[in-house]
PDB file of C-alpha atoms in Angstrom:
ATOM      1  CA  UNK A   6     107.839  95.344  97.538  1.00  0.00           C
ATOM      2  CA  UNK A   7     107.983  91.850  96.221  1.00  0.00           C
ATOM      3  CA  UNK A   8     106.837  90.524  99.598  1.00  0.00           C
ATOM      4  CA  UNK A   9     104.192  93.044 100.237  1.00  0.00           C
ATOM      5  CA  UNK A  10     102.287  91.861  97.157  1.00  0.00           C
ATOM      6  CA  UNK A  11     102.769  87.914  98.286  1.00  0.00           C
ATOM      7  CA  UNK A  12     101.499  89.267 101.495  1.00  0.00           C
ATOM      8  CA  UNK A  13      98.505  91.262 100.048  1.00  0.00           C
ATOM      9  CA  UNK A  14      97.802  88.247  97.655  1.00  0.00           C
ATOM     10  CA  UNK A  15      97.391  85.784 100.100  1.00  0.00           C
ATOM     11  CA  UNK A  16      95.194  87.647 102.371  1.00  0.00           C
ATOM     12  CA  UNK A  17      92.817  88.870  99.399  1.00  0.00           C
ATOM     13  CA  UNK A  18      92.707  84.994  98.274  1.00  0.00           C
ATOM     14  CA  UNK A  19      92.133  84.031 102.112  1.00  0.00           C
ATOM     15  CA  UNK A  20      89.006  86.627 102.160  1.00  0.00           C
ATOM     16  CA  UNK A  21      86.815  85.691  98.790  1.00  0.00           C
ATOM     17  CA  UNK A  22      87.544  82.002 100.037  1.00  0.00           C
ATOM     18  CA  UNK A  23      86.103  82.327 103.348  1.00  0.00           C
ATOM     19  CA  UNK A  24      83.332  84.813 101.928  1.00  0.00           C
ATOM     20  CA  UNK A  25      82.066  82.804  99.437  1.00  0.00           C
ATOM     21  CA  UNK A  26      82.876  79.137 100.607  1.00  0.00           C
ATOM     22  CA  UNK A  27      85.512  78.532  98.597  1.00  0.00           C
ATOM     23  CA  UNK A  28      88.381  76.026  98.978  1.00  0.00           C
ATOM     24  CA  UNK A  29      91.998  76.826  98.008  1.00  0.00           C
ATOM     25  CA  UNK A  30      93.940  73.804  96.818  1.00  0.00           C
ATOM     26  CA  UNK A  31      97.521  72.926  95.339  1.00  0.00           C
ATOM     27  CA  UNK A  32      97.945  69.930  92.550  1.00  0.00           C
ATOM     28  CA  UNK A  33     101.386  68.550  91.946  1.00  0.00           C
ATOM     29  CA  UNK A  34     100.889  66.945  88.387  1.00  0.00           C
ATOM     30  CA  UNK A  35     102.493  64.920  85.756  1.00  0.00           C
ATOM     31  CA  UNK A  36     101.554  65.118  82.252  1.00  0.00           C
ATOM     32  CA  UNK A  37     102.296  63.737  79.066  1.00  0.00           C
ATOM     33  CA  UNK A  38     102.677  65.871  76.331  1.00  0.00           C
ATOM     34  CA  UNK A  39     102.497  65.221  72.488  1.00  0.00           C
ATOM     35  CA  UNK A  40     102.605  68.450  70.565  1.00  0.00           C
ATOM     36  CA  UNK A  41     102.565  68.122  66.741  1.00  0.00           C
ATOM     37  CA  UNK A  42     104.035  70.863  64.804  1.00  0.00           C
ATOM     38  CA  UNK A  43     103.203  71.278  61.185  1.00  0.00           C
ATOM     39  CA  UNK A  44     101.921  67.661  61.361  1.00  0.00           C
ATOM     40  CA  UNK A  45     105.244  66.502  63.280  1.00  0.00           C
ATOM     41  CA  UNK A  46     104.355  64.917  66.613  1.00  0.00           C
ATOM     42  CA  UNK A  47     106.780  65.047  69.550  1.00  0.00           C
ATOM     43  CA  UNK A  48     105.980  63.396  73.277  1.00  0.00           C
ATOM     44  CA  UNK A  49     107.564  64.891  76.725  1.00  0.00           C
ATOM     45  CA  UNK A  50     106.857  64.452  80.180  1.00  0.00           C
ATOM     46  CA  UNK A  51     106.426  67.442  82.268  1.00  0.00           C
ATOM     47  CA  UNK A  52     105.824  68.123  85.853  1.00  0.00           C
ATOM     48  CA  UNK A  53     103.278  70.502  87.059  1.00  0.00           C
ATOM     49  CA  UNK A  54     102.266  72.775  89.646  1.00  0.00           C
ATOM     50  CA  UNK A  55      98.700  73.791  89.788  1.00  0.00           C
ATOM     51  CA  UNK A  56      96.166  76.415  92.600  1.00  0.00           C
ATOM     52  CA  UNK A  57      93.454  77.178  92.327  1.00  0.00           C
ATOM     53  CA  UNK A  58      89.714  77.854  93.984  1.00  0.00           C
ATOM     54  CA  UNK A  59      86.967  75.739  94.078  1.00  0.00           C
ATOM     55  CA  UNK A  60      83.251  75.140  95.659  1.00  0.00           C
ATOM     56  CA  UNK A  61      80.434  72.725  95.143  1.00  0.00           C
ATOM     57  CA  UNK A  62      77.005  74.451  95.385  1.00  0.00           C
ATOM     58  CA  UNK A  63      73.721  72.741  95.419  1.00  0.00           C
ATOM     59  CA  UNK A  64      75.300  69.257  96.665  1.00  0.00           C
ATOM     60  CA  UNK A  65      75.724  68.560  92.641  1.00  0.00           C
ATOM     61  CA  UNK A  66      77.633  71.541  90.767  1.00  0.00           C
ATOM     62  CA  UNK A  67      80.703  72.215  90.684  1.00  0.00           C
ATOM     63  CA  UNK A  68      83.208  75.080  89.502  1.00  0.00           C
ATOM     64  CA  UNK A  69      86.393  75.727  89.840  1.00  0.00           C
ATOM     65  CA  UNK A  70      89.209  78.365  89.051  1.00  0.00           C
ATOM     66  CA  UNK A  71      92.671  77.125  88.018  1.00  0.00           C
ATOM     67  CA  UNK A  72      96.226  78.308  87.077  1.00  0.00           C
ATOM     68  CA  UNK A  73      98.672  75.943  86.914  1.00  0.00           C
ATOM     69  CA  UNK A  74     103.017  76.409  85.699  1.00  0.00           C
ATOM     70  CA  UNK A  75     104.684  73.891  83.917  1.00  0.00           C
ATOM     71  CA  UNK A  76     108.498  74.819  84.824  1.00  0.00           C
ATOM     72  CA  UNK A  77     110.029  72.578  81.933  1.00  0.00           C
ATOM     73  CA  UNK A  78     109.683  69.467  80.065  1.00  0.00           C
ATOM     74  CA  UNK A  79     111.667  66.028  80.048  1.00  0.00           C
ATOM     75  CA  UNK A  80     111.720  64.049  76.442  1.00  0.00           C
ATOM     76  CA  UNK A  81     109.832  60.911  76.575  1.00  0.00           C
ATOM     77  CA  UNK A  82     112.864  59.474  74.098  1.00  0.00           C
ATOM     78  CA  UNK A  83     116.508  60.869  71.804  1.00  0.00           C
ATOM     79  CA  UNK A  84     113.806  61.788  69.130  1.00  0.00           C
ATOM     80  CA  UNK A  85     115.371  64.125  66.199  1.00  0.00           C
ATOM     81  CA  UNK A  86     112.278  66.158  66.589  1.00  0.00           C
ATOM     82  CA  UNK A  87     111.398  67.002  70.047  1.00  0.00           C
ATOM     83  CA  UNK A  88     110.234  70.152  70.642  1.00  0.00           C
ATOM     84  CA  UNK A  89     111.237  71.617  73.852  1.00  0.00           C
ATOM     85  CA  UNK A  90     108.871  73.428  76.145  1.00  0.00           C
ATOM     86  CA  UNK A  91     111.143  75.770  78.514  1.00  0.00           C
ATOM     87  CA  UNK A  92     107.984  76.656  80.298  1.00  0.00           C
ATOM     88  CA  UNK A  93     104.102  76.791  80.212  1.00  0.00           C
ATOM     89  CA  UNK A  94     101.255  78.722  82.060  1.00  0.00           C
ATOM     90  CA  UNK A  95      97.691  78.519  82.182  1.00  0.00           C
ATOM     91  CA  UNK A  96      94.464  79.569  83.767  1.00  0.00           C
ATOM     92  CA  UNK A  97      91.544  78.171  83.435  1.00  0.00           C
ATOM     93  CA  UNK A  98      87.786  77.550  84.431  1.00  0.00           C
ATOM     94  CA  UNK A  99      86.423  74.457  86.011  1.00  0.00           C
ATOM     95  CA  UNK A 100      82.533  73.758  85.769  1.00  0.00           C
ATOM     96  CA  UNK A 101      81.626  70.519  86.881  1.00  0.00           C
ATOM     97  CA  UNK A 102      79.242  68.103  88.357  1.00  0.00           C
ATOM     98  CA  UNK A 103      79.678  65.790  91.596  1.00  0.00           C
ATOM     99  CA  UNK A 104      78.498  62.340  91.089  1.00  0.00           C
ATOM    100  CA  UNK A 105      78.293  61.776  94.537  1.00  0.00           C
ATOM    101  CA  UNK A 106      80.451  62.276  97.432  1.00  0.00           C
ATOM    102  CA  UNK A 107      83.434  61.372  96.133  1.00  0.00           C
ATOM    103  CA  UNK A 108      83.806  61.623  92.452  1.00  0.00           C
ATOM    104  CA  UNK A 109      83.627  64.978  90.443  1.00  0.00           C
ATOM    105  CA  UNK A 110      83.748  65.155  86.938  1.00  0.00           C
ATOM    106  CA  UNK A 111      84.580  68.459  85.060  1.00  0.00           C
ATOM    107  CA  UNK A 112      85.309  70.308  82.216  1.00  0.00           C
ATOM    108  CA  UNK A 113      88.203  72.595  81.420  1.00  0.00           C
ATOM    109  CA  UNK A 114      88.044  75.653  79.057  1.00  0.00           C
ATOM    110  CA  UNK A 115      91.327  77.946  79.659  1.00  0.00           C
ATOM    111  CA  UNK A 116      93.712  79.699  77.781  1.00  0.00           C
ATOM    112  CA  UNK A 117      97.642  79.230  77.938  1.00  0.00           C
ATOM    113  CA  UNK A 118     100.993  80.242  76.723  1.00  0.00           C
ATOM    114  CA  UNK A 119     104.064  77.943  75.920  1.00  0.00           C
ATOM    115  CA  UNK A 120     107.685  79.019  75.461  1.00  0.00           C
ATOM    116  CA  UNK A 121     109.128  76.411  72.602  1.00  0.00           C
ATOM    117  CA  UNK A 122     112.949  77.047  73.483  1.00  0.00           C
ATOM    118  CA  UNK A 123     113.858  74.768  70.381  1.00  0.00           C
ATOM    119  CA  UNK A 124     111.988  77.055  68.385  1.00  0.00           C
ATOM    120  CA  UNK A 125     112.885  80.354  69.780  1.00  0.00           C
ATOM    121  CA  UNK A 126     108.940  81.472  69.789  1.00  0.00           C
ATOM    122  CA  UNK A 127     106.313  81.811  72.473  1.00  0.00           C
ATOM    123  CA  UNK A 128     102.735  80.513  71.508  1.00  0.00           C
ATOM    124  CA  UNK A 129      99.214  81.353  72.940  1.00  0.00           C
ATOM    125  CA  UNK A 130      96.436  78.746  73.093  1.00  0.00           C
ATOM    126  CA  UNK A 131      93.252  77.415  74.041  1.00  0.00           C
ATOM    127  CA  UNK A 132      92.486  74.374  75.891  1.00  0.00           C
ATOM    128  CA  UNK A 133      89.721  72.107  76.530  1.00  0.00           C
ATOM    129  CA  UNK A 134      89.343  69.142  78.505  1.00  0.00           C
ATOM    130  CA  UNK A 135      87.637  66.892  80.645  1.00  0.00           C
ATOM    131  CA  UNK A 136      88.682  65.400  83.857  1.00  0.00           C
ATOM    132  CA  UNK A 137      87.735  63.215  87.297  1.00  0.00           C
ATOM    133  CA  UNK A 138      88.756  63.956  90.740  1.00  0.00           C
ATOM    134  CA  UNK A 139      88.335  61.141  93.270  1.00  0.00           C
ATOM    135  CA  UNK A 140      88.415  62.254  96.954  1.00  0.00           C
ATOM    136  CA  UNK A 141      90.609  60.193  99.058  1.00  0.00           C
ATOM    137  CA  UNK A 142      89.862  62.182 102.233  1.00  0.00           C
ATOM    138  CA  UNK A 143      88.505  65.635 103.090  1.00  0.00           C
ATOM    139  CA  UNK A 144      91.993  67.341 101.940  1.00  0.00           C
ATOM    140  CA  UNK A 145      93.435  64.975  99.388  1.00  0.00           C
ATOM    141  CA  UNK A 146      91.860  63.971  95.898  1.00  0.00           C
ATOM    142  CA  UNK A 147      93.391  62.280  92.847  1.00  0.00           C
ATOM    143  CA  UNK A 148      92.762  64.036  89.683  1.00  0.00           C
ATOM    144  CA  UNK A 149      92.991  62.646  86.015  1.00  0.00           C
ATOM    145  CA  UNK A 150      92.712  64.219  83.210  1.00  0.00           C
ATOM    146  CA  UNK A 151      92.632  64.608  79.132  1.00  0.00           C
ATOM    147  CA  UNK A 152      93.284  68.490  77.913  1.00  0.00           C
ATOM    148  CA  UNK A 153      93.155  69.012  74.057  1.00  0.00           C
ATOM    149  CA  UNK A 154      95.629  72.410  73.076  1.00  0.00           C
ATOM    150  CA  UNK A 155      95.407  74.195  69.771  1.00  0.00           C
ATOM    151  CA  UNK A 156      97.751  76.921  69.372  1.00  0.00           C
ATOM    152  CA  UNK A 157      97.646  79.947  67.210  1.00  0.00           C
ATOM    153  CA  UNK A 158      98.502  80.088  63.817  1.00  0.00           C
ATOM    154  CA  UNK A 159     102.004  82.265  63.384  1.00  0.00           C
ATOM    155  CA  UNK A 160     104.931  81.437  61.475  1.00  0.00           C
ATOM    156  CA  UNK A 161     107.106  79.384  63.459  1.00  0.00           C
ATOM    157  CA  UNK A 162     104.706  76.713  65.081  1.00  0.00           C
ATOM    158  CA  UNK A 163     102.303  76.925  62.552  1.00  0.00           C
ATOM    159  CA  UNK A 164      99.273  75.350  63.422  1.00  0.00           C
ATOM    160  CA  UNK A 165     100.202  72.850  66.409  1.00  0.00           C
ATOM    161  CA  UNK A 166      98.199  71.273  68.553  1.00  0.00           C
ATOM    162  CA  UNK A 167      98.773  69.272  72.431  1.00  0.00           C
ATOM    163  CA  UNK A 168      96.908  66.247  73.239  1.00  0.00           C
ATOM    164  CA  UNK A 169      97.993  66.326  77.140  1.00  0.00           C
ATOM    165  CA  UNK A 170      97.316  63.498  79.892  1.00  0.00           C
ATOM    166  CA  UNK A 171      97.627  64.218  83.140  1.00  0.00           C
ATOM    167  CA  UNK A 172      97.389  62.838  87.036  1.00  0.00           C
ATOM    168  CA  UNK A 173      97.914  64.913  89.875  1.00  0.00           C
ATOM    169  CA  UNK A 174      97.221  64.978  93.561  1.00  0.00           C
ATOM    170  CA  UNK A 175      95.542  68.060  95.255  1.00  0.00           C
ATOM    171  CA  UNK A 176      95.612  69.222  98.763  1.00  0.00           C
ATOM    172  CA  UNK A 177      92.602  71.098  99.482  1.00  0.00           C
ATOM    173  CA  UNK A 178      93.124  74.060 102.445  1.00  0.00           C
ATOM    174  CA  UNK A 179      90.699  74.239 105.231  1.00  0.00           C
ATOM    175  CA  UNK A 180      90.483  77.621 105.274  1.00  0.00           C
TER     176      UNK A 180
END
């Protein structure tokens, strides 16, 4: 069952990307991470996995569909504090502009959710951000990227916040 839905997935991405011009792409990332909770601030690393869809239309805009998995997160130091991050997913929406061939700048505005193992709680959030991708060839770019998190107030995280920077590497599909 499992497999038919991979299957059925993959073919219904396949189709609105050929239909409507879009290119499928994976980014292998590597942010940095520092989350303050209740005004404590605590820095990881964490590696990334991002896909997502995206076209330019009328040679100068840009938009793009994201949803990217952070599997878990790496201290930056022995910190008393550090809040662990078992795992993290998001999906987001990419308008954008391209500067010219080879440099695209865009914004992010998604929505996330972040399992703080240390704290026993998982926390919804918004995120915005800006970022640059710089086309090294047809299928590769380099991304970087700035992504400012706010979670929901609830008990346990209070009101925390994510300042996140991140490079990655994408791989666009010719599809």
């Amino acid at each position: 069952m499992f497999r038919k839905v991979i299957v059925i997935s993959i073919i219904f991405v396949s189709s609105i990307s050929m239909a409507f011009a879009f290119r499928i792409y994976a980014k292998p990332s590597l942010s940095y991470l520092s989350t303050a909770v209740s005004g404590d601030p605590s820095k990881v690393y964490a590696p990334a996995i991002a896909a997502g869809l995206s076209h330019t239309f009328n040679k100068y805009f840009y938009v793009g569909v994201e949803a990217y998995w952070i599997p878990n997160t790496v201290p930056v130091n022995n910190e008393t504090n550090t809040y662990k991050i078992s795992y993290q997913y998001s999906l987001s929406l990419l308008p954008g502009i391209a500067f010219d061939n080879t440099v695209t700048g865009y914004l992010r505005l998604g929505m996330l959710r972040s399992n703080f193992s240390s704290l026993n709680t998982i926390a919804s959030a918004s995120q915005v951000g800006a970022g640059l991708e710089y086309s090294l060839s047809p299928t590769w770019s380099a991304t970087g990227e700035y992504d400012y998190v706010r979670y929901r107030d609830n008990e346990i995280v209070g009101s925390a916040t994510t300042d996140q920077f991140t490079l990655g590497l994408m791989y666009k599909f010719n599809v």
